[in-house]
PDB file of C-alpha atoms in Angstrom:
ATOM      1  CA  MET A 682      21.098  30.975  -7.298  1.00 38.00           C
ATOM      2  CA  SER A 683      18.419  28.539  -6.157  1.00 49.00           C
ATOM      3  CA  LYS A 684      17.648  25.425  -8.119  1.00 67.00           C
ATOM      4  CA  LYS A 685      14.016  24.683  -8.922  1.00 79.00           C
ATOM      5  CA  ASN A 686      12.351  21.693  -7.322  1.00 81.00           C
ATOM      6  CA  LYS A 687      11.183  19.604 -10.271  1.00 84.00           C
ATOM      7  CA  ILE A 688       7.851  17.877  -9.769  1.00 84.00           C
ATOM      8  CA  TYR A 689       7.350  14.432 -11.323  1.00 83.00           C
ATOM      9  CA  TRP A 690       3.563  14.341 -11.636  1.00 81.00           C
ATOM     10  CA  PHE A 691       3.283  10.802 -12.973  1.00 79.00           C
ATOM     11  CA  GLU A 692       5.321   9.331 -10.118  1.00 80.00           C
ATOM     12  CA  GLY A 693       3.881  11.665  -7.479  1.00 79.00           C
ATOM     13  CA  VAL A 694       7.270  12.800  -6.147  1.00 84.00           C
ATOM     14  CA  THR A 695       9.490  15.856  -6.197  1.00 83.00           C
ATOM     15  CA  GLU A 696      13.198  15.985  -6.913  1.00 83.00           C
ATOM     16  CA  LYS A 697      14.106  17.394  -3.490  1.00 83.00           C
ATOM     17  CA  GLY A 698      11.893  14.870  -1.716  1.00 82.00           C
ATOM     18  CA  VAL A 699      13.492  11.879  -3.433  1.00 83.00           C
ATOM     19  CA  LYS A 700      17.010  13.229  -2.944  1.00 82.00           C
ATOM     20  CA  ALA A 701      16.314  13.818   0.747  1.00 79.00           C
ATOM     21  CA  LEU A 702      15.136  10.223   1.175  1.00 80.00           C
ATOM     22  CA  LEU A 703      18.086   8.832  -0.794  1.00 79.00           C
ATOM     23  CA  ASN A 704      20.527  10.819   1.332  1.00 77.00           C
ATOM     24  CA  ASP A 705      21.991   8.867   4.264  1.00 66.00           C
ATOM     25  CA  LYS A 706      22.049  11.993   6.446  1.00 65.00           C
ATOM     26  CA  ASN A 707      18.299  11.666   7.030  1.00 61.00           C
ATOM     27  CA  SER A 708      18.492   9.988  10.453  1.00 69.00           C
ATOM     28  CA  LYS A 709      14.936  10.816  11.505  1.00 78.00           C
ATOM     29  CA  PHE A 710      13.556   7.614   9.967  1.00 80.00           C
ATOM     30  CA  ARG A 711      16.603   5.379  10.383  1.00 82.00           C
ATOM     31  CA  TRP A 712      14.557   3.018  12.559  1.00 85.00           C
ATOM     32  CA  LEU A 713      12.451   2.119   9.496  1.00 86.00           C
ATOM     33  CA  ARG A 714      15.431   0.996   7.402  1.00 86.00           C
ATOM     34  CA  PRO A 715      16.283  -2.448   8.923  1.00 89.00           C
ATOM     35  CA  GLN A 716      14.763  -5.353   7.008  1.00 90.00           C
ATOM     36  CA  ARG A 717      12.865  -6.660  10.035  1.00 93.00           C
ATOM     37  CA  ASN A 718      11.077  -3.335  10.538  1.00 92.00           C
ATOM     38  CA  ARG A 719      10.300  -3.095   6.833  1.00 93.00           C
ATOM     39  CA  ARG A 720       8.820  -6.582   6.907  1.00 94.00           C
ATOM     40  CA  VAL A 721       6.660  -5.596   9.871  1.00 94.00           C
ATOM     41  CA  LEU A 722       5.376  -2.665   7.802  1.00 94.00           C
ATOM     42  CA  VAL A 723       4.599  -5.024   4.909  1.00 95.00           C
ATOM     43  CA  VAL A 724       2.645  -7.356   7.194  1.00 95.00           C
ATOM     44  CA  LEU A 725       0.740  -4.416   8.709  1.00 94.00           C
ATOM     45  CA  MET A 726      -0.031  -3.104   5.226  1.00 94.00           C
ATOM     46  CA  ALA A 727      -1.317  -6.521   4.112  1.00 94.00           C
ATOM     47  CA  LEU A 728      -3.454  -6.769   7.250  1.00 94.00           C
ATOM     48  CA  GLY A 729      -4.853  -3.294   6.581  1.00 93.00           C
ATOM     49  CA  ILE A 730      -5.701  -4.268   2.994  1.00 92.00           C
ATOM     50  CA  VAL A 731      -7.580  -7.347   4.201  1.00 91.00           C
ATOM     51  CA  LEU A 732      -9.430  -5.350   6.876  1.00 90.00           C
ATOM     52  CA  THR A 733     -10.366  -2.677   4.339  1.00 90.00           C
ATOM     53  CA  SER A 734     -11.773  -5.250   1.954  1.00 86.00           C
ATOM     54  CA  MET A 735     -13.746  -6.840   4.808  1.00 85.00           C
ATOM     55  CA  GLY A 736     -15.744  -3.612   4.978  1.00 83.00           C
ATOM     56  CA  SER A 737     -17.622  -4.868   1.920  1.00 81.00           C
ATOM     57  CA  TYR A 738     -18.975  -7.764   3.992  1.00 80.00           C
ATOM     58  CA  TRP A 739     -19.975  -5.642   6.984  1.00 81.00           C
ATOM     59  CA  PRO A 740     -23.746  -6.276   6.639  1.00 80.00           C
ATOM     60  CA  THR A 741     -23.133 -10.035   6.759  1.00 78.00           C
ATOM     61  CA  ILE A 742     -20.692  -9.703   9.678  1.00 79.00           C
ATOM     62  CA  LYS A 743     -23.102  -7.410  11.529  1.00 80.00           C
ATOM     63  CA  THR A 744     -25.916  -9.941  11.136  1.00 78.00           C
ATOM     64  CA  ASN A 745     -23.737 -12.805  12.361  1.00 80.00           C
ATOM     65  CA  LEU A 746     -22.639 -10.814  15.434  1.00 83.00           C
ATOM     66  CA  ASN A 747     -26.254  -9.775  16.313  1.00 82.00           C
ATOM     67  CA  LEU A 748     -25.311  -6.105  16.791  1.00 79.00           C
ATOM     68  CA  SER A 749     -27.958  -3.451  17.347  1.00 82.00           C
ATOM     69  CA  PRO A 750     -28.138  -0.689  14.702  1.00 80.00           C
ATOM     70  CA  ASP A 751     -26.613   1.963  16.982  1.00 84.00           C
ATOM     71  CA  VAL A 752     -23.749  -0.246  18.136  1.00 84.00           C
ATOM     72  CA  SER A 753     -23.055  -1.505  14.612  1.00 82.00           C
ATOM     73  CA  LEU A 754     -22.849   2.047  13.249  1.00 82.00           C
ATOM     74  CA  MET A 755     -20.427   3.068  15.997  1.00 87.00           C
ATOM     75  CA  VAL A 756     -18.261  -0.048  15.575  1.00 86.00           C
ATOM     76  CA  PHE A 757     -18.180   0.308  11.796  1.00 85.00           C
ATOM     77  CA  SER A 758     -17.391   4.038  11.872  1.00 86.00           C
ATOM     78  CA  VAL A 759     -14.574   3.777  14.402  1.00 91.00           C
ATOM     79  CA  THR A 760     -13.092   0.696  12.740  1.00 89.00           C
ATOM     80  CA  ALA A 761     -13.277   2.158   9.216  1.00 87.00           C
ATOM     81  CA  ILE A 762     -11.671   5.450  10.230  1.00 91.00           C
ATOM     82  CA  PHE A 763      -8.925   3.683  12.213  1.00 93.00           C
ATOM     83  CA  VAL A 764      -8.148   1.187   9.417  1.00 91.00           C
ATOM     84  CA  ILE A 765      -8.040   3.810   6.646  1.00 90.00           C
ATOM     85  CA  LEU A 766      -5.836   6.183   8.674  1.00 93.00           C
ATOM     86  CA  ALA A 767      -3.563   3.294   9.660  1.00 92.00           C
ATOM     87  CA  MET A 768      -3.294   2.267   5.989  1.00 92.00           C
ATOM     88  CA  VAL A 769      -2.318   5.767   4.885  1.00 92.00           C
ATOM     89  CA  GLY A 770       0.222   6.064   7.703  1.00 93.00           C
ATOM     90  CA  CYS A 771       1.653   2.616   7.024  1.00 93.00           C
ATOM     91  CA  TYR A 772       1.932   3.395   3.294  1.00 92.00           C
ATOM     92  CA  SER A 773       3.737   6.653   4.084  1.00 91.00           C
ATOM     93  CA  PHE A 774       6.194   4.874   6.385  1.00 92.00           C
ATOM     94  CA  LEU A 775       6.668   2.164   3.771  1.00 92.00           C
ATOM     95  CA  ARG A 776       7.599   4.730   1.122  1.00 89.00           C
ATOM     96  CA  ILE A 777      10.066   6.322   3.523  1.00 87.00           C
ATOM     97  CA  ALA A 778      11.486   2.912   4.498  1.00 89.00           C
ATOM     98  CA  VAL A 779      12.319   2.049   0.862  1.00 89.00           C
ATOM     99  CA  ARG A 780      13.593   5.582   0.290  1.00 84.00           C
ATOM    100  CA  SER A 781      10.894   6.171  -2.331  1.00 83.00           C
ATOM    101  CA  ILE A 782      12.929   4.138  -4.833  1.00 88.00           C
ATOM    102  CA  ALA A 783       9.793   2.388  -6.112  1.00 87.00           C
ATOM    103  CA  ASP A 784       8.237   5.756  -6.971  1.00 85.00           C
ATOM    104  CA  ALA A 785      11.289   7.675  -8.182  1.00 87.00           C
ATOM    105  CA  PRO A 786      11.961   8.407 -11.867  1.00 88.00           C
ATOM    106  CA  ASP A 787      15.005   6.906 -13.610  1.00 87.00           C
ATOM    107  CA  GLU A 788      16.956  10.166 -13.744  1.00 87.00           C
ATOM    108  CA  LEU A 789      17.153  10.385  -9.928  1.00 86.00           C
ATOM    109  CA  LEU A 790      18.382   6.800  -9.383  1.00 89.00           C
ATOM    110  CA  ASP A 791      21.621   5.000 -10.128  1.00 88.00           C
ATOM    111  CA  GLU A 792      21.864   1.760 -12.149  1.00 92.00           C
ATOM    112  CA  ARG A 793      21.589  -0.579  -9.160  1.00 90.00           C
ATOM    113  CA  GLN A 794      18.548   1.215  -7.781  1.00 89.00           C
ATOM    114  CA  ILE A 795      16.854   1.117 -11.198  1.00 91.00           C
ATOM    115  CA  ALA A 796      17.516  -2.639 -11.464  1.00 92.00           C
ATOM    116  CA  VAL A 797      16.156  -3.247  -7.951  1.00 91.00           C
ATOM    117  CA  ARG A 798      13.096  -1.117  -8.656  1.00 91.00           C
ATOM    118  CA  ASN A 799      12.369  -2.849 -11.977  1.00 93.00           C
ATOM    119  CA  THR A 800      12.720  -6.305 -10.415  1.00 94.00           C
ATOM    120  CA  SER A 801      10.394  -5.272  -7.603  1.00 93.00           C
ATOM    121  CA  PHE A 802       7.837  -4.048 -10.131  1.00 93.00           C
ATOM    122  CA  ARG A 803       8.054  -7.371 -11.993  1.00 95.00           C
ATOM    123  CA  TYR A 804       7.368  -9.387  -8.837  1.00 95.00           C
ATOM    124  CA  ALA A 805       4.653  -6.943  -7.793  1.00 94.00           C
ATOM    125  CA  TYR A 806       2.839  -7.477 -11.095  1.00 93.00           C
ATOM    126  CA  PHE A 807       3.052 -11.264 -10.625  1.00 95.00           C
ATOM    127  CA  ILE A 808       1.583 -10.959  -7.143  1.00 93.00           C
ATOM    128  CA  LEU A 809      -1.122  -8.559  -8.341  1.00 93.00           C
ATOM    129  CA  SER A 810      -2.160 -10.992 -11.085  1.00 94.00           C
ATOM    130  CA  TYR A 811      -2.733 -13.658  -8.430  1.00 93.00           C
ATOM    131  CA  ILE A 812      -4.692 -11.187  -6.309  1.00 89.00           C
ATOM    132  CA  ILE A 813      -6.929 -10.351  -9.274  1.00 89.00           C
ATOM    133  CA  MET A 814      -7.509 -14.058  -9.922  1.00 92.00           C
ATOM    134  CA  GLY A 815      -8.415 -14.444  -6.235  1.00 87.00           C
ATOM    135  CA  LEU A 816     -10.882 -11.567  -6.503  1.00 82.00           C
ATOM    136  CA  TRP A 817     -12.505 -13.205  -9.535  1.00 85.00           C
ATOM    137  CA  VAL A 818     -12.869 -16.462  -7.610  1.00 88.00           C
ATOM    138  CA  LEU A 819     -14.333 -14.502  -4.691  1.00 79.00           C
ATOM    139  CA  MET A 820     -16.816 -12.796  -7.014  1.00 77.00           C
ATOM    140  CA  ILE A 821     -17.895 -16.129  -8.491  1.00 84.00           C
ATOM    141  CA  PHE A 822     -18.087 -18.291  -5.349  1.00 84.00           C
ATOM    142  CA  GLY A 823     -18.273 -15.782  -2.476  1.00 74.00           C
ATOM    143  CA  PRO A 824     -21.206 -13.779  -1.155  1.00 74.00           C
ATOM    144  CA  GLU A 825     -22.743 -11.447  -3.713  1.00 77.00           C
ATOM    145  CA  LEU A 826     -21.217  -7.961  -3.898  1.00 76.00           C
ATOM    146  CA  GLN A 827     -22.784  -4.958  -5.594  1.00 74.00           C
ATOM    147  CA  MET A 828     -21.308  -1.514  -5.994  1.00 75.00           C
ATOM    148  CA  PHE A 829     -22.608   1.465  -3.985  1.00 71.00           C
ATOM    149  CA  GLN A 830     -25.454  -0.331  -2.238  1.00 70.00           C
ATOM    150  CA  PRO A 831     -26.919   1.184   0.927  1.00 70.00           C
ATOM    151  CA  GLU A 832     -28.216  -2.257   1.970  1.00 71.00           C
ATOM    152  CA  GLY A 833     -26.390  -5.530   1.507  1.00 69.00           C
ATOM    153  CA  ASN A 834     -22.757  -6.231   0.731  1.00 75.00           C
ATOM    154  CA  ASP A 835     -21.165  -3.202  -0.926  1.00 77.00           C
ATOM    155  CA  GLY A 836     -18.182  -3.993  -3.141  1.00 79.00           C
ATOM    156  CA  SER A 837     -16.692  -0.500  -2.979  1.00 82.00           C
ATOM    157  CA  TYR A 838     -14.433  -1.427  -0.037  1.00 84.00           C
ATOM    158  CA  VAL A 839     -12.901  -4.235  -2.098  1.00 85.00           C
ATOM    159  CA  VAL A 840     -12.203  -1.654  -4.821  1.00 86.00           C
ATOM    160  CA  ILE A 841     -10.571   0.694  -2.264  1.00 88.00           C
ATOM    161  CA  ALA A 842      -8.430  -2.160  -0.922  1.00 89.00           C
ATOM    162  CA  THR A 843      -7.432  -3.113  -4.482  1.00 89.00           C
ATOM    163  CA  LEU A 844      -6.377   0.467  -5.221  1.00 90.00           C
ATOM    164  CA  PHE A 845      -4.296   0.541  -2.025  1.00 90.00           C
ATOM    165  CA  THR A 846      -2.728  -2.749  -3.103  1.00 92.00           C
ATOM    166  CA  PHE A 847      -1.850  -1.463  -6.559  1.00 91.00           C
ATOM    167  CA  ALA A 848      -0.258   1.650  -5.081  1.00 90.00           C
ATOM    168  CA  ALA A 849       1.713  -0.111  -2.360  1.00 92.00           C
ATOM    169  CA  MET A 850       2.716  -3.449  -3.882  1.00 94.00           C
ATOM    170  CA  PRO A 851       6.015  -2.348  -5.523  1.00 93.00           C
ATOM    171  CA  SER A 852       7.184  -0.770  -2.266  1.00 93.00           C
ATOM    172  CA  MET A 853       5.975  -3.803  -0.309  1.00 94.00           C
ATOM    173  CA  VAL A 854       7.931  -6.187  -2.531  1.00 95.00           C
ATOM    174  CA  MET A 855      11.034  -4.026  -2.335  1.00 94.00           C
ATOM    175  CA  ALA A 856      10.756  -3.711   1.441  1.00 93.00           C
ATOM    176  CA  TRP A 857      10.400  -7.469   1.829  1.00 94.00           C
ATOM    177  CA  ARG A 858      13.119  -8.573  -0.618  1.00 92.00           C
ATOM    178  CA  GLU A 859      15.980  -6.119  -0.229  1.00 88.00           C
ATOM    179  CA  ARG A 860      18.454  -6.573   2.585  1.00 85.00           C
ATOM    180  CA  ASP A 861      19.870  -3.034   2.535  1.00 75.00           C
ATOM    181  CA  ILE A 862      18.043   0.006   1.263  1.00 72.00           C
TER     182      ILE A 862
END
């Protein structure tokens, strides 16, 4: 008799998926598990977040680099596609590297994993509060950003980078802090 695969909609995971990542027999992604490799993923994710948010300042950067309209469109398109795909791939590897503990519901984790996850969430919220304060300072003192503007600095890339940050920060903190996952 087959057991149903319960879907946890709020967390965005399935029971079989979390159990497969928590199982040590999954050797396909063993190279992601060492702390050094996880920290490299965290640094790459942070770099991707910064590059994504820099898309909001592309008109200013384009003017400073004296790029022609055709070249600037090609550079922006290739860079944006590469950065967004790299961010999604890096986030996927990061979730696998921390065994999806940051996204798993309580009933699939043991007491230690729940404590580690909750501590990681606490630190992630502290870090996110500082990021939000930094964004406020940027909005006050930095170049003017407006949402969904065809000309000028468009703030939608900062919003996309912030959403990536909110989704990835608990896994990033866990990947950086924990010695063994």
